[in-house]
């Protein structure tokens, strides 16, 4: 059993890798019409009233300036079979939109039609988060595909939650709401 203790970058990274996170591709379009996007696993709901979400973006990322000055952005929560999309949008120095799998979605922003959910936002605030900026988005529109299982990042690998399709007996799947 591997064990790491402390607050160093390596220890903290190791500890936080144990926390499963959603895999999202966040996109926007700048004033010149150029599309921008990145992969994020730090995405969360923030408030229902007003409806706010947050996503974190490394200040050193090539996309940072585009997103901190954008008036709106779209979060595509990727589905279990979209690992390659996540990897492409995480890679620097490539045309992340070259594959042609991003199309106009909510607010006309590029997004993944195959995503399990999309959340369209107006930029509400940009907060300092150390070496990251916290983009707070005011939710303007959403889309959910209940037939898609989300992609999850856990322990530096992609996975997905068990669904009734994965289980021979759906009764074996317990939900906290059922307790």
PDB file of C-alpha atoms in Angstrom:
ATOM      1  CA  UNK A   1       0.000   0.000   0.000  1.00  0.00           C
ATOM      2  CA  UNK A   2       1.437   3.376  -1.043  1.00  0.00           C
ATOM      3  CA  UNK A   3       1.075   6.177   1.475  1.00  0.00           C
ATOM      4  CA  UNK A   4       1.979   9.855   1.183  1.00  0.00           C
ATOM      5  CA  UNK A   5       1.657  12.497   3.880  1.00  0.00           C
ATOM      6  CA  UNK A   6       2.198  16.244   3.992  1.00  0.00           C
ATOM      7  CA  UNK A   7       1.242  19.411   2.203  1.00  0.00           C
ATOM      8  CA  UNK A   8       3.905  19.464  -0.510  1.00  0.00           C
ATOM      9  CA  UNK A   9       2.736  19.708  -4.095  1.00  0.00           C
ATOM     10  CA  UNK A  10       3.310  15.987  -4.655  1.00  0.00           C
ATOM     11  CA  UNK A  11       1.492  14.947  -1.476  1.00  0.00           C
ATOM     12  CA  UNK A  12      -1.444  17.232  -2.155  1.00  0.00           C
ATOM     13  CA  UNK A  13      -1.669  16.097  -5.780  1.00  0.00           C
ATOM     14  CA  UNK A  14      -1.631  12.474  -4.640  1.00  0.00           C
ATOM     15  CA  UNK A  15      -4.379  13.094  -2.056  1.00  0.00           C
ATOM     16  CA  UNK A  16      -6.620  15.048  -4.414  1.00  0.00           C
ATOM     17  CA  UNK A  17      -6.255  12.443  -7.175  1.00  0.00           C
ATOM     18  CA  UNK A  18      -8.358  10.226  -4.906  1.00  0.00           C
ATOM     19  CA  UNK A  19     -11.316  12.601  -5.330  1.00  0.00           C
ATOM     20  CA  UNK A  20     -13.379  11.656  -8.405  1.00  0.00           C
ATOM     21  CA  UNK A  21     -14.187  14.606 -10.618  1.00  0.00           C
ATOM     22  CA  UNK A  22     -16.341  15.256 -13.656  1.00  0.00           C
ATOM     23  CA  UNK A  23     -14.582  15.644 -16.982  1.00  0.00           C
ATOM     24  CA  UNK A  24     -15.676  18.755 -18.822  1.00  0.00           C
ATOM     25  CA  UNK A  25     -14.633  20.574 -21.950  1.00  0.00           C
ATOM     26  CA  UNK A  26     -15.162  24.305 -21.532  1.00  0.00           C
ATOM     27  CA  UNK A  27     -15.453  26.435 -24.659  1.00  0.00           C
ATOM     28  CA  UNK A  28     -15.912  30.050 -25.659  1.00  0.00           C
ATOM     29  CA  UNK A  29     -15.588  32.305 -28.691  1.00  0.00           C
ATOM     30  CA  UNK A  30     -13.629  35.557 -28.521  1.00  0.00           C
ATOM     31  CA  UNK A  31     -14.489  38.884 -30.174  1.00  0.00           C
ATOM     32  CA  UNK A  32     -12.688  37.891 -33.388  1.00  0.00           C
ATOM     33  CA  UNK A  33     -14.680  34.653 -33.682  1.00  0.00           C
ATOM     34  CA  UNK A  34     -11.811  32.411 -32.594  1.00  0.00           C
ATOM     35  CA  UNK A  35     -12.888  29.317 -30.652  1.00  0.00           C
ATOM     36  CA  UNK A  36     -11.121  28.443 -27.419  1.00  0.00           C
ATOM     37  CA  UNK A  37     -11.413  25.391 -25.199  1.00  0.00           C
ATOM     38  CA  UNK A  38      -9.834  23.387 -22.412  1.00  0.00           C
ATOM     39  CA  UNK A  39     -10.435  20.239 -20.381  1.00  0.00           C
ATOM     40  CA  UNK A  40     -11.372  20.723 -16.737  1.00  0.00           C
ATOM     41  CA  UNK A  41     -11.956  18.353 -13.855  1.00  0.00           C
ATOM     42  CA  UNK A  42     -12.525  21.185 -11.374  1.00  0.00           C
ATOM     43  CA  UNK A  43     -16.165  21.930 -12.161  1.00  0.00           C
ATOM     44  CA  UNK A  44     -18.939  22.273  -9.600  1.00  0.00           C
ATOM     45  CA  UNK A  45     -22.292  23.783  -8.840  1.00  0.00           C
ATOM     46  CA  UNK A  46     -22.026  26.857  -6.630  1.00  0.00           C
ATOM     47  CA  UNK A  47     -25.511  28.303  -6.070  1.00  0.00           C
ATOM     48  CA  UNK A  48     -29.113  27.690  -7.064  1.00  0.00           C
ATOM     49  CA  UNK A  49     -30.266  31.260  -6.378  1.00  0.00           C
ATOM     50  CA  UNK A  50     -28.795  32.787  -8.430  1.00  0.00           C
ATOM     51  CA  UNK A  51     -27.866  29.774 -10.555  1.00  0.00           C
ATOM     52  CA  UNK A  52     -24.050  29.690 -10.492  1.00  0.00           C
ATOM     53  CA  UNK A  53     -21.382  27.142 -11.353  1.00  0.00           C
ATOM     54  CA  UNK A  54     -17.611  27.316 -11.130  1.00  0.00           C
ATOM     55  CA  UNK A  55     -14.741  25.959 -13.163  1.00  0.00           C
ATOM     56  CA  UNK A  56     -11.036  26.386 -12.453  1.00  0.00           C
ATOM     57  CA  UNK A  57      -8.439  27.312 -15.079  1.00  0.00           C
ATOM     58  CA  UNK A  58      -4.661  27.381 -14.674  1.00  0.00           C
ATOM     59  CA  UNK A  59      -3.344  30.941 -14.951  1.00  0.00           C
ATOM     60  CA  UNK A  60      -0.476  29.668 -17.131  1.00  0.00           C
ATOM     61  CA  UNK A  61      -2.845  28.071 -19.688  1.00  0.00           C
ATOM     62  CA  UNK A  62      -2.831  29.451 -23.225  1.00  0.00           C
ATOM     63  CA  UNK A  63      -6.621  29.808 -22.968  1.00  0.00           C
ATOM     64  CA  UNK A  64      -6.582  31.858 -19.745  1.00  0.00           C
ATOM     65  CA  UNK A  65      -6.844  35.313 -21.328  1.00  0.00           C
ATOM     66  CA  UNK A  66      -9.669  34.270 -23.641  1.00  0.00           C
ATOM     67  CA  UNK A  67     -11.786  32.896 -20.796  1.00  0.00           C
ATOM     68  CA  UNK A  68     -11.158  35.628 -18.238  1.00  0.00           C
ATOM     69  CA  UNK A  69     -12.257  38.221 -20.786  1.00  0.00           C
ATOM     70  CA  UNK A  70     -15.132  36.223 -22.311  1.00  0.00           C
ATOM     71  CA  UNK A  71     -18.701  37.286 -21.713  1.00  0.00           C
ATOM     72  CA  UNK A  72     -19.984  33.689 -21.871  1.00  0.00           C
ATOM     73  CA  UNK A  73     -18.801  30.090 -21.935  1.00  0.00           C
ATOM     74  CA  UNK A  74     -20.192  26.577 -22.338  1.00  0.00           C
ATOM     75  CA  UNK A  75     -19.367  23.560 -20.182  1.00  0.00           C
ATOM     76  CA  UNK A  76     -19.818  20.201 -21.924  1.00  0.00           C
ATOM     77  CA  UNK A  77     -19.824  17.406 -19.328  1.00  0.00           C
ATOM     78  CA  UNK A  78     -18.360  14.567 -21.329  1.00  0.00           C
ATOM     79  CA  UNK A  79     -19.862  11.109 -21.619  1.00  0.00           C
ATOM     80  CA  UNK A  80     -18.086   7.819 -20.898  1.00  0.00           C
ATOM     81  CA  UNK A  81     -17.029   7.289 -24.531  1.00  0.00           C
ATOM     82  CA  UNK A  82     -15.488  10.773 -24.989  1.00  0.00           C
ATOM     83  CA  UNK A  83     -12.072  10.176 -23.424  1.00  0.00           C
ATOM     84  CA  UNK A  84     -10.313  11.189 -26.662  1.00  0.00           C
ATOM     85  CA  UNK A  85     -12.145  14.526 -26.653  1.00  0.00           C
ATOM     86  CA  UNK A  86     -10.937  15.151 -23.099  1.00  0.00           C
ATOM     87  CA  UNK A  87      -7.350  14.297 -24.020  1.00  0.00           C
ATOM     88  CA  UNK A  88      -7.402  16.494 -27.135  1.00  0.00           C
ATOM     89  CA  UNK A  89      -8.691  19.543 -25.236  1.00  0.00           C
ATOM     90  CA  UNK A  90      -6.075  18.956 -22.512  1.00  0.00           C
ATOM     91  CA  UNK A  91      -3.223  19.013 -25.041  1.00  0.00           C
ATOM     92  CA  UNK A  92      -1.350  22.247 -25.757  1.00  0.00           C
ATOM     93  CA  UNK A  93      -0.105  23.320 -29.157  1.00  0.00           C
ATOM     94  CA  UNK A  94      -2.803  21.611 -31.233  1.00  0.00           C
ATOM     95  CA  UNK A  95      -6.012  22.706 -32.915  1.00  0.00           C
ATOM     96  CA  UNK A  96      -8.445  21.305 -30.383  1.00  0.00           C
ATOM     97  CA  UNK A  97     -11.386  21.860 -32.738  1.00  0.00           C
ATOM     98  CA  UNK A  98      -9.819  20.142 -35.801  1.00  0.00           C
ATOM     99  CA  UNK A  99     -11.699  16.855 -35.291  1.00  0.00           C
ATOM    100  CA  UNK A 100     -14.972  18.592 -36.144  1.00  0.00           C
ATOM    101  CA  UNK A 101     -16.885  17.073 -33.219  1.00  0.00           C
ATOM    102  CA  UNK A 102     -17.750  20.423 -31.620  1.00  0.00           C
ATOM    103  CA  UNK A 103     -20.843  22.071 -33.031  1.00  0.00           C
ATOM    104  CA  UNK A 104     -22.920  25.142 -32.197  1.00  0.00           C
ATOM    105  CA  UNK A 105     -24.948  24.400 -29.082  1.00  0.00           C
ATOM    106  CA  UNK A 106     -26.540  26.574 -26.369  1.00  0.00           C
ATOM    107  CA  UNK A 107     -25.929  30.326 -26.910  1.00  0.00           C
ATOM    108  CA  UNK A 108     -24.345  29.384 -30.257  1.00  0.00           C
ATOM    109  CA  UNK A 109     -21.178  28.309 -28.459  1.00  0.00           C
ATOM    110  CA  UNK A 110     -19.195  25.278 -29.623  1.00  0.00           C
ATOM    111  CA  UNK A 111     -20.008  22.201 -27.611  1.00  0.00           C
ATOM    112  CA  UNK A 112     -20.232  18.449 -27.708  1.00  0.00           C
ATOM    113  CA  UNK A 113     -23.520  17.096 -29.021  1.00  0.00           C
ATOM    114  CA  UNK A 114     -22.587  13.758 -27.414  1.00  0.00           C
ATOM    115  CA  UNK A 115     -22.071  15.197 -23.933  1.00  0.00           C
ATOM    116  CA  UNK A 116     -24.198  13.893 -21.085  1.00  0.00           C
ATOM    117  CA  UNK A 117     -24.953  17.504 -20.082  1.00  0.00           C
ATOM    118  CA  UNK A 118     -24.122  21.051 -21.158  1.00  0.00           C
ATOM    119  CA  UNK A 119     -24.276  24.205 -19.054  1.00  0.00           C
ATOM    120  CA  UNK A 120     -24.227  27.581 -20.833  1.00  0.00           C
ATOM    121  CA  UNK A 121     -23.075  30.518 -18.733  1.00  0.00           C
ATOM    122  CA  UNK A 122     -22.502  34.232 -18.683  1.00  0.00           C
ATOM    123  CA  UNK A 123     -19.233  35.083 -16.964  1.00  0.00           C
ATOM    124  CA  UNK A 124     -20.322  36.274 -13.513  1.00  0.00           C
ATOM    125  CA  UNK A 125     -16.921  36.690 -11.830  1.00  0.00           C
ATOM    126  CA  UNK A 126     -13.269  35.732 -12.059  1.00  0.00           C
ATOM    127  CA  UNK A 127     -11.814  34.968  -8.628  1.00  0.00           C
ATOM    128  CA  UNK A 128      -8.232  34.417  -7.577  1.00  0.00           C
ATOM    129  CA  UNK A 129      -7.500  30.808  -6.690  1.00  0.00           C
ATOM    130  CA  UNK A 130      -3.720  30.771  -6.246  1.00  0.00           C
ATOM    131  CA  UNK A 131      -2.187  29.423  -9.449  1.00  0.00           C
ATOM    132  CA  UNK A 132      -5.688  29.091 -10.944  1.00  0.00           C
ATOM    133  CA  UNK A 133      -8.512  31.467 -11.743  1.00  0.00           C
ATOM    134  CA  UNK A 134     -11.991  30.475 -10.630  1.00  0.00           C
ATOM    135  CA  UNK A 135     -14.466  31.252 -13.394  1.00  0.00           C
ATOM    136  CA  UNK A 136     -17.910  31.738 -11.894  1.00  0.00           C
ATOM    137  CA  UNK A 137     -20.654  31.364 -14.465  1.00  0.00           C
ATOM    138  CA  UNK A 138     -24.261  32.448 -14.181  1.00  0.00           C
ATOM    139  CA  UNK A 139     -26.253  29.628 -15.764  1.00  0.00           C
ATOM    140  CA  UNK A 140     -28.353  30.784 -18.720  1.00  0.00           C
ATOM    141  CA  UNK A 141     -29.306  27.441 -20.265  1.00  0.00           C
ATOM    142  CA  UNK A 142     -28.776  23.707 -19.804  1.00  0.00           C
ATOM    143  CA  UNK A 143     -29.140  20.530 -21.795  1.00  0.00           C
ATOM    144  CA  UNK A 144     -29.185  16.984 -20.352  1.00  0.00           C
ATOM    145  CA  UNK A 145     -29.055  13.653 -22.169  1.00  0.00           C
ATOM    146  CA  UNK A 146     -30.319  11.116 -19.627  1.00  0.00           C
ATOM    147  CA  UNK A 147     -29.174   8.239 -21.843  1.00  0.00           C
ATOM    148  CA  UNK A 148     -25.474   9.171 -21.545  1.00  0.00           C
ATOM    149  CA  UNK A 149     -23.222   8.069 -18.655  1.00  0.00           C
ATOM    150  CA  UNK A 150     -20.695  10.696 -17.506  1.00  0.00           C
ATOM    151  CA  UNK A 151     -16.941  10.405 -17.837  1.00  0.00           C
ATOM    152  CA  UNK A 152     -15.136  10.683 -14.486  1.00  0.00           C
ATOM    153  CA  UNK A 153     -11.472  11.284 -13.659  1.00  0.00           C
ATOM    154  CA  UNK A 154     -10.174   9.377 -10.626  1.00  0.00           C
ATOM    155  CA  UNK A 155      -6.636   8.376  -9.620  1.00  0.00           C
ATOM    156  CA  UNK A 156      -5.227   9.823 -12.853  1.00  0.00           C
ATOM    157  CA  UNK A 157      -7.419   7.670 -15.071  1.00  0.00           C
ATOM    158  CA  UNK A 158     -10.761   7.948 -16.798  1.00  0.00           C
ATOM    159  CA  UNK A 159     -13.660   5.862 -15.585  1.00  0.00           C
ATOM    160  CA  UNK A 160     -17.433   6.130 -15.317  1.00  0.00           C
ATOM    161  CA  UNK A 161     -20.033   5.414 -12.665  1.00  0.00           C
ATOM    162  CA  UNK A 162     -21.725   2.058 -12.679  1.00  0.00           C
ATOM    163  CA  UNK A 163     -25.088   2.253 -14.365  1.00  0.00           C
ATOM    164  CA  UNK A 164     -27.995  -0.138 -14.558  1.00  0.00           C
ATOM    165  CA  UNK A 165     -26.552  -1.257 -17.905  1.00  0.00           C
ATOM    166  CA  UNK A 166     -23.386  -2.452 -16.141  1.00  0.00           C
ATOM    167  CA  UNK A 167     -25.191  -4.492 -13.502  1.00  0.00           C
ATOM    168  CA  UNK A 168     -26.923  -7.822 -14.084  1.00  0.00           C
ATOM    169  CA  UNK A 169     -29.377  -6.926 -11.314  1.00  0.00           C
ATOM    170  CA  UNK A 170     -30.260  -3.207 -11.033  1.00  0.00           C
ATOM    171  CA  UNK A 171     -31.299  -3.825  -7.407  1.00  0.00           C
ATOM    172  CA  UNK A 172     -27.617  -4.247  -6.580  1.00  0.00           C
ATOM    173  CA  UNK A 173     -27.146  -0.543  -7.259  1.00  0.00           C
ATOM    174  CA  UNK A 174     -28.034   1.464  -4.171  1.00  0.00           C
ATOM    175  CA  UNK A 175     -28.335   5.233  -4.180  1.00  0.00           C
ATOM    176  CA  UNK A 176     -27.965   7.444  -1.141  1.00  0.00           C
ATOM    177  CA  UNK A 177     -31.474   8.728  -1.720  1.00  0.00           C
ATOM    178  CA  UNK A 178     -32.752   5.163  -1.249  1.00  0.00           C
ATOM    179  CA  UNK A 179     -31.254   4.783   2.266  1.00  0.00           C
TER     180      UNK A 179
END
